[in-house]
Coordinates of C-alpha atoms and ligand atoms in Angstrom, one line a residue:
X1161 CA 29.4 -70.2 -8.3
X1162 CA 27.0 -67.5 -7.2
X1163 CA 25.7 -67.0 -11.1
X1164 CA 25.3 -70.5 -11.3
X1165 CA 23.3 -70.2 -7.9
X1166 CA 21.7 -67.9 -9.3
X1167 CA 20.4 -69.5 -12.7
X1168 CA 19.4 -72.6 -10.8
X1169 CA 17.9 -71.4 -7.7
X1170 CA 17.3 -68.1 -7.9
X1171 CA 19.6 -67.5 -4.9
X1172 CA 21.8 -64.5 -5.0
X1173 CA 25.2 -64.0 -3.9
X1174 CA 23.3 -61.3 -1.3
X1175 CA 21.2 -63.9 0.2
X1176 CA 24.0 -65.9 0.2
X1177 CA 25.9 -63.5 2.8
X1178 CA 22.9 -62.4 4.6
X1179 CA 22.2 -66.0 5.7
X1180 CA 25.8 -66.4 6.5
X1181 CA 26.0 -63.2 8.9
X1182 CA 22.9 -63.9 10.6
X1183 CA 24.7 -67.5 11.3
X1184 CA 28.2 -65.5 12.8
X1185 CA 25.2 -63.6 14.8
X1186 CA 24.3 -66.7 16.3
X1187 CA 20.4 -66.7 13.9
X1188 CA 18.6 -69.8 12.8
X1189 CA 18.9 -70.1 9.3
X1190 CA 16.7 -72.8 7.1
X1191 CA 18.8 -74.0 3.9
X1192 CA 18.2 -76.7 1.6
X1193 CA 20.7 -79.8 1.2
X1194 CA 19.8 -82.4 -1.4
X1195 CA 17.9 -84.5 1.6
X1196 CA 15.7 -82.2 3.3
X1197 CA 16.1 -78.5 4.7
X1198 CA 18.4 -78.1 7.6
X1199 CA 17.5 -76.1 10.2
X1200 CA 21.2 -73.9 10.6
X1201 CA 22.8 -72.6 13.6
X1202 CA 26.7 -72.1 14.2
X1203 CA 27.8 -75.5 16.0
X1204 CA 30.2 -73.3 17.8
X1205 CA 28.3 -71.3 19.6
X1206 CA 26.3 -73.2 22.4
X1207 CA 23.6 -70.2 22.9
X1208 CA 22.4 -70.7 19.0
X1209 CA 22.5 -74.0 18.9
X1210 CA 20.2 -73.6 22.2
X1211 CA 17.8 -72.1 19.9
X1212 CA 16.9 -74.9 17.3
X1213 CA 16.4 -77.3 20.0
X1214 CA 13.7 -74.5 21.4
X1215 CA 12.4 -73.6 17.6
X1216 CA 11.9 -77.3 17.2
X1217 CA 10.7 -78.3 20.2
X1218 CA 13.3 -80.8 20.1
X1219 CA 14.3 -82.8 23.7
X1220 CA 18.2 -82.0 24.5
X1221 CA 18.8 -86.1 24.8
X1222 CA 18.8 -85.6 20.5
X1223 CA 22.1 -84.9 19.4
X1224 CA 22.5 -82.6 15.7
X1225 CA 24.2 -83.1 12.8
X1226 CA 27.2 -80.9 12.1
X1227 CA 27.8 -79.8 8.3
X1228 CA 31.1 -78.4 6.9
X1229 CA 31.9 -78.0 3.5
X1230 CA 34.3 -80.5 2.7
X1231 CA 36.2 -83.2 3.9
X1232 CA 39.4 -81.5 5.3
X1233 CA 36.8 -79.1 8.0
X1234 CA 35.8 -82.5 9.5
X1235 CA 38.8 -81.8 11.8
X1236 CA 37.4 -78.9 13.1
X1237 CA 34.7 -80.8 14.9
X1238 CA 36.1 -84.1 15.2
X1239 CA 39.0 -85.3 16.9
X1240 CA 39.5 -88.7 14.6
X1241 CA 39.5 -89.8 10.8
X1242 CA 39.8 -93.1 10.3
X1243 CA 40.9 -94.8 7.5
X1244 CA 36.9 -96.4 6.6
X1245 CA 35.4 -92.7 6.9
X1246 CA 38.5 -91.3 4.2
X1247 CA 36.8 -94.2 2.1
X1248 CA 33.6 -93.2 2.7
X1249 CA 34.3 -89.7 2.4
X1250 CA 36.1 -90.2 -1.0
X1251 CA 33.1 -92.1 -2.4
X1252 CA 29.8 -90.4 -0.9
X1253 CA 30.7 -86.7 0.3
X1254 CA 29.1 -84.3 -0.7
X1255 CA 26.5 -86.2 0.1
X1256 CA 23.6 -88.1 2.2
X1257 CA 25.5 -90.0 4.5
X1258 CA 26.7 -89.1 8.2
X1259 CA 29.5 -90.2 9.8
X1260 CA 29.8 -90.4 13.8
X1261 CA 33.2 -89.7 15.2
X1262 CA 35.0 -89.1 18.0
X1263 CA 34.3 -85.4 18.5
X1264 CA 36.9 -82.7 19.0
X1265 CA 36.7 -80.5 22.3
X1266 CA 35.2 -77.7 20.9
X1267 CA 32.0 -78.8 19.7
X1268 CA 29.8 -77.8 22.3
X1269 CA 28.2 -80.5 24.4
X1270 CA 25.0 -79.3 23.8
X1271 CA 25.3 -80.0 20.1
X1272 CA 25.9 -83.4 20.9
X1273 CA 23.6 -84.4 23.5
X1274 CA 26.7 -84.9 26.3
X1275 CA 28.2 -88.0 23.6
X1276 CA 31.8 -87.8 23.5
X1277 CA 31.0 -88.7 19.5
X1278 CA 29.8 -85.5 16.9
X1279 CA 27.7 -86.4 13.2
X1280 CA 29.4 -84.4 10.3
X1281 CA 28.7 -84.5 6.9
X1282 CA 29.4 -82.2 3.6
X1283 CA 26.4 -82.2 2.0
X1284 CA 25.5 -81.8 -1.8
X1285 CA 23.2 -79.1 -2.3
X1286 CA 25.2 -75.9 -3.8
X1287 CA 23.3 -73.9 -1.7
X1288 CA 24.4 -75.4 1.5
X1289 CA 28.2 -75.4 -0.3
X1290 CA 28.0 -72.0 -0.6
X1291 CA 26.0 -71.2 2.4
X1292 CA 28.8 -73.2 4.8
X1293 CA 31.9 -71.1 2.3
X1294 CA 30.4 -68.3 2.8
X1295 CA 29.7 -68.4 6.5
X1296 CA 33.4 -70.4 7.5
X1297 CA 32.0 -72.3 10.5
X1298 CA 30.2 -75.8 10.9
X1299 CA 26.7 -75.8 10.8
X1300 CA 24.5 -77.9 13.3
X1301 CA 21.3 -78.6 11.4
X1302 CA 18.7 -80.6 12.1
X1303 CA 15.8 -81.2 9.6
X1304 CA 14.2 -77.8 9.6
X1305 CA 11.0 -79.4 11.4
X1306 CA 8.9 -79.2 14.9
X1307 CA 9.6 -82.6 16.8
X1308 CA 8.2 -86.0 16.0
X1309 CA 6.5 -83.7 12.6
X1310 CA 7.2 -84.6 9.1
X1311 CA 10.7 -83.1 7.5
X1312 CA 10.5 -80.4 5.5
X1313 CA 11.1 -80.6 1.4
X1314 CA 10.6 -77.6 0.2
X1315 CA 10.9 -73.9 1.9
X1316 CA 7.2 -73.5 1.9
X1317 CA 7.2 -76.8 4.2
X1318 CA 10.1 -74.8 6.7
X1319 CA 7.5 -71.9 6.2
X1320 CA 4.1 -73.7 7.3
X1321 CA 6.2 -75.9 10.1
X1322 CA 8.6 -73.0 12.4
X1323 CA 6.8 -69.8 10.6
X1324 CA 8.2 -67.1 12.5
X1325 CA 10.9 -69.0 14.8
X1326 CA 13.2 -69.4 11.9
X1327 CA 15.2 -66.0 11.1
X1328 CA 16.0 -66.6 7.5
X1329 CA 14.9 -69.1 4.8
X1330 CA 17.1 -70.1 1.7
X1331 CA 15.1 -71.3 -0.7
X1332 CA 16.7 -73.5 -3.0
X1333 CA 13.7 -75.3 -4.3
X1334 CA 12.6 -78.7 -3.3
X1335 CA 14.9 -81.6 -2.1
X1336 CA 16.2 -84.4 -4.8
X1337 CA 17.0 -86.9 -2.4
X1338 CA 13.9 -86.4 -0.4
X1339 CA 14.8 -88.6 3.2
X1340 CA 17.8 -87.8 5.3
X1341 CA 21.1 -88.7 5.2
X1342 CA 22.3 -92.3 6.1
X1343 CA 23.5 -92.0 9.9
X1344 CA 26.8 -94.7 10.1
X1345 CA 29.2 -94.5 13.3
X1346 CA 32.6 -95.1 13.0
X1347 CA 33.1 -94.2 16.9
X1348 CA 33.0 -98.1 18.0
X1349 CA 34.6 -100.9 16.9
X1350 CA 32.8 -101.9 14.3
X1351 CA 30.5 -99.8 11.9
X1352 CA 27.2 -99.4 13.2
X1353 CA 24.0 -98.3 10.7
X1354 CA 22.2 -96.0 13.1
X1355 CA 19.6 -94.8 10.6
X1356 CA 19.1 -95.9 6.8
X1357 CA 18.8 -93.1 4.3
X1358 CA 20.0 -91.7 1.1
X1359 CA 23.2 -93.8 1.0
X1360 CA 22.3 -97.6 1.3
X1361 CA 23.9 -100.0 3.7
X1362 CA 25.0 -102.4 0.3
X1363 CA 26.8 -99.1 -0.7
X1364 CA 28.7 -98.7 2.3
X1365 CA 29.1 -102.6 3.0
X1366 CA 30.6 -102.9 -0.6
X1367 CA 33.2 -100.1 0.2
X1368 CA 34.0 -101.3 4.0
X1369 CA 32.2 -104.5 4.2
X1370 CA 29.9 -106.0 6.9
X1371 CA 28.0 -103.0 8.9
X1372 CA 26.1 -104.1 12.1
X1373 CA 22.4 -102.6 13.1
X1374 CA 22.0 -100.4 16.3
X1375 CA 18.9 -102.2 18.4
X1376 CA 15.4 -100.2 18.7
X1377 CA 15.8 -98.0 21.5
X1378 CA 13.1 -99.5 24.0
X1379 CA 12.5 -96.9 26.5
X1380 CA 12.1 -93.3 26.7
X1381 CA 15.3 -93.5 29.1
X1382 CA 17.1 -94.5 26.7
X1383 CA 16.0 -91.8 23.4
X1384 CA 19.2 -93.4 21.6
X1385 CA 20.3 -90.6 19.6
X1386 CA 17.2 -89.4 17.2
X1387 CA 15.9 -93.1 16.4
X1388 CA 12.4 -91.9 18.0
X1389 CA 10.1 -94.0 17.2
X1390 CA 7.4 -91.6 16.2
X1391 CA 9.5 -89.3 14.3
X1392 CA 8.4 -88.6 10.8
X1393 CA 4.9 -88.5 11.3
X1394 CA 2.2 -86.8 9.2
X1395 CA -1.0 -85.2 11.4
X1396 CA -3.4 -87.4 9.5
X1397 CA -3.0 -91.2 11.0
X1398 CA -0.7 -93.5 8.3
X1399 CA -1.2 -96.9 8.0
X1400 CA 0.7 -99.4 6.4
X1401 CA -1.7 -102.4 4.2
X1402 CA -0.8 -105.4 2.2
X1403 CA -2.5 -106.8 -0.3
X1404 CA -4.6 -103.3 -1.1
X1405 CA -7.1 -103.9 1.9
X1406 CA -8.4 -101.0 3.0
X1407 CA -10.0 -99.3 6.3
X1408 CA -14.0 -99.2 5.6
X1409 CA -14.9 -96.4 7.4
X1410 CA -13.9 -92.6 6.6
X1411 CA -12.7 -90.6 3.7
X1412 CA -9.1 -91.5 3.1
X1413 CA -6.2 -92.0 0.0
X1414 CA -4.2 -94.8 -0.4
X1415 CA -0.7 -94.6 -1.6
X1416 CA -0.6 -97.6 -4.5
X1417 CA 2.9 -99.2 -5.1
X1418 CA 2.1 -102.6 -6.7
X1419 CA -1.4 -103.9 -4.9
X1420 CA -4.4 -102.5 -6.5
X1421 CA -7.1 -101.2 -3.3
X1422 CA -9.5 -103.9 -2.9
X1423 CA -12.2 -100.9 -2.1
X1424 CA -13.1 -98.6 -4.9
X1425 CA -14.3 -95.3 -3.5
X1426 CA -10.5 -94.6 -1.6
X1427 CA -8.8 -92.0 -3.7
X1428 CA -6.0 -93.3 -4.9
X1429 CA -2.1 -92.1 -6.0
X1430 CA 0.2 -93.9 -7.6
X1431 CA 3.8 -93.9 -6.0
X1432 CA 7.0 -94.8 -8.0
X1433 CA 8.3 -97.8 -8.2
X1434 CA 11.7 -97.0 -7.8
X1435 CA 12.9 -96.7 -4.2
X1436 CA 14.9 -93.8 -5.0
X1437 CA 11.8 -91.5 -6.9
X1438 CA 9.5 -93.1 -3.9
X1439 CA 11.5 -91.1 -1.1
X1440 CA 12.1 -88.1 -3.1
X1441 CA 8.4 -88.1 -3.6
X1442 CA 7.3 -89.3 -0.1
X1443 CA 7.3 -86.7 2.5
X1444 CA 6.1 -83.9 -0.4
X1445 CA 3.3 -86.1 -1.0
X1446 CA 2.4 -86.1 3.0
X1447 CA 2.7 -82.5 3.5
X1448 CA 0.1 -82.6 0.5
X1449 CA -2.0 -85.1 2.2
X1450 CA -2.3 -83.7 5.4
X1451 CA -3.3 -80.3 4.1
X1452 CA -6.0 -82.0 2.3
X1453 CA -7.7 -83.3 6.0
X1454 CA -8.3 -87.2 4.8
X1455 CA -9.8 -89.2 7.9
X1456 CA -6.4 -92.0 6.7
X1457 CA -3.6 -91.8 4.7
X1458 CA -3.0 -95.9 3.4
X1459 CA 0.0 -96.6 2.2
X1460 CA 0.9 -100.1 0.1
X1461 CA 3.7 -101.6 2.1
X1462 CA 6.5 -101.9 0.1
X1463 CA 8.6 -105.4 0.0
X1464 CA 11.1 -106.1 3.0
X1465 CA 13.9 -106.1 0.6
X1466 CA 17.6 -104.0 1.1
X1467 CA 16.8 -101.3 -1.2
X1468 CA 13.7 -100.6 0.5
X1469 CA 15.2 -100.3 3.8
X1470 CA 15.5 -96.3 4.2
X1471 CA 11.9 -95.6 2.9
X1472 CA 10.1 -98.7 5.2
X1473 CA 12.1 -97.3 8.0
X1474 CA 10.0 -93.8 7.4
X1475 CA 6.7 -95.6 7.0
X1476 CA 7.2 -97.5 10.1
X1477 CA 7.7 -94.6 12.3
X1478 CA 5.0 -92.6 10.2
X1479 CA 2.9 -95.2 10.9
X1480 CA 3.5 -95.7 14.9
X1481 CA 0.8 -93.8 17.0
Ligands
TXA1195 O1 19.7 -85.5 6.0 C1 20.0 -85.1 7.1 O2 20.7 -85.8 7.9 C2 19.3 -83.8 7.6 C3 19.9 -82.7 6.8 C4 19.5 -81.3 7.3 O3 21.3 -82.8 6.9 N1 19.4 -83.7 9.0 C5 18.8 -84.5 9.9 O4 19.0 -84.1 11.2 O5 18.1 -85.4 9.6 P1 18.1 -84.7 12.4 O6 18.6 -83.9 13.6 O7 16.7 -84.6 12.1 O8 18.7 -86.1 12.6 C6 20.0 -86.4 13.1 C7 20.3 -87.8 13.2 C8 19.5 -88.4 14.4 O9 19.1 -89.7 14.2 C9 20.7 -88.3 15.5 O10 20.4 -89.2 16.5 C10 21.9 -88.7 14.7 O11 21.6 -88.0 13.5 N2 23.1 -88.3 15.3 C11 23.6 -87.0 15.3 N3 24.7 -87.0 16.1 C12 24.9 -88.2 16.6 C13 25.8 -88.8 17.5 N4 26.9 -88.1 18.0 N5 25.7 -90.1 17.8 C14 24.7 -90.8 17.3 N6 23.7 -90.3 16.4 C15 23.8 -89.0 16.1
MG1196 MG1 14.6 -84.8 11.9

């Protein structure tokens, strides 16, 4: 496996154990998965996991993903497995999609926010596979970002985003799947879709059948695990438009899915139709943006239809000021 790493990410087998002893040290380390770079700390140690929250600037009410890598490790941090997450497991793991459970005593309640419930996945990236082998612990790992900012798709976006309050980066290239994992409990009665992502809700429904939709938080008393509405948000101000109608006034770029802009001096990209190219390409493309200092960012609304569900989500929150 470390060749391979090597061939395909230029990551060496020394990298590979220097990220993992900084993690027993209780270091942030930034490693890519095939959604977006985490941002790693041993989810053992409350004193490190301490740390992202400060290197983020993250508000303790936000409760972190736990990584392991695979399946059988979920009982280290866990203290259930039903029968719909060994389904889900089976079919999506290693992968974008993660699972709320009961949690297991030793996960540190700091890790999850005081919830008696953890988030665990095994996620794709061979880096992170290796990273997680090499380091035997589970990894809390948020997206490798400041609060509220855009996540990070490539190392240089970790670099430009924490800088110096990251102790090691990984760079395994940029991110295939390009938005974060699908967030589904499995802690209440029935499923519950707390955040769409890379997995889709028809691709969990056809495996366990109907899921249910967690309500929009409403207040700031309630931050409902990470489903802040301004998360996600580029520095330049986003707006979503129908019909290609533009703002008139200032210098900005509109993001063209199917509408062609109805004012011809905006400077306009062309995003992919597919919903699956359109969120590996989306938050690369707004890291671009915003370097470029546009007065607007525009973006062509995409339709209100199921497959869309994970990237509309993004532009929602992107756009909420
Ligand atoms: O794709 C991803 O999930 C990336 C990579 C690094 O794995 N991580 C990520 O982490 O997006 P973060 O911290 O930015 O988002 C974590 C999400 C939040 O919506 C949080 O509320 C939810 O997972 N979450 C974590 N633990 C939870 C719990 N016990 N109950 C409910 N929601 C939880
Ligand atoms: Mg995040």
């Amino acid at each position: 496996m470390p060749d391979d790493l090597f061939r395909q990410f230029g990551i060496s087998e020394a990298q590979i154990q220097h990220a993992a002893s900084l993690l027993r040290q209780g270091k942030l380390v930034a490693f890519p998965t095939e959604t977006v770079y985490g941002l790693g700390a041993n989810a053992l140690d409350a004193d490190a996991v301490a740390r992202v929250f400060e290197a983020k600037g993250r508000p303790r009410t936000s409760p972190l993903i736990v990584h392991v890598g695979s399946p059988e490790l979920v009982s280290s941090v866990a203290a259930e497995w039903p029968q719909q997450a060994q389904l889900l497991a089976e079919h999506f793991w290693p992968g974008p999609l993660t699972l709320v459970l009961k949690k297991n005593p030793i996960v540190p309640d700091i890790v999850t926010a005081g919830l008696d419930t953890v988030g665990v996945r095994v996620p794709a990236h061979p880096v992170a596979l290796a990273l997680l082998a090499a380091a035997k612990l589970p990894v809390a790992a948020p997206s490798a970002n400041r609060f509220t900012q855009l996540s990070p798709t490539t190392a240089d976006h970790v670099k430009q985003g924490l800088g110096s309050r990251v102790d090691y980066i990984l760079n395994g290239g940029p991110c295939t799947v390009g938005i974060e994992s699908t967030v589904l409990s499995l802690a209440e009665a029935k499923p519950v879709l707390l955040r769409p992502g890379g997995i889709t809700r028809a691709q969990i429904e056809e495996l366990i059948g109907p899921i249910s939709t967690q309500s929009e938080p409403t207040s700031a008393a309630h931050p409902s695990p990470g489903m802040h509405p301004k998360h996600y948000r580029p520095r330049t101000p986003l707006l979503l438009v129908n019909d290609g109608r533009l703002p008139e006034r200032g210098r900005g770029v509109y993001l063209q899915l199917n509408h062609p802009p109805m004012v011809a001096t905006a400077h306009v990209l062309s995003m992919p139709r597919h919903p699956g190219e359109y969120a590996a390409r989306l938050y690369a493309t707004l890291h671009d943006l915003d370097q470029a200092g546009y007065d607007w960012i525009a973006v062509d609304s995409p339709p209100d239809m199921p497959e869309w569900e994970a990237v509309l989500d993004r532009l929602r929150r992107a756009a909420e000021r």
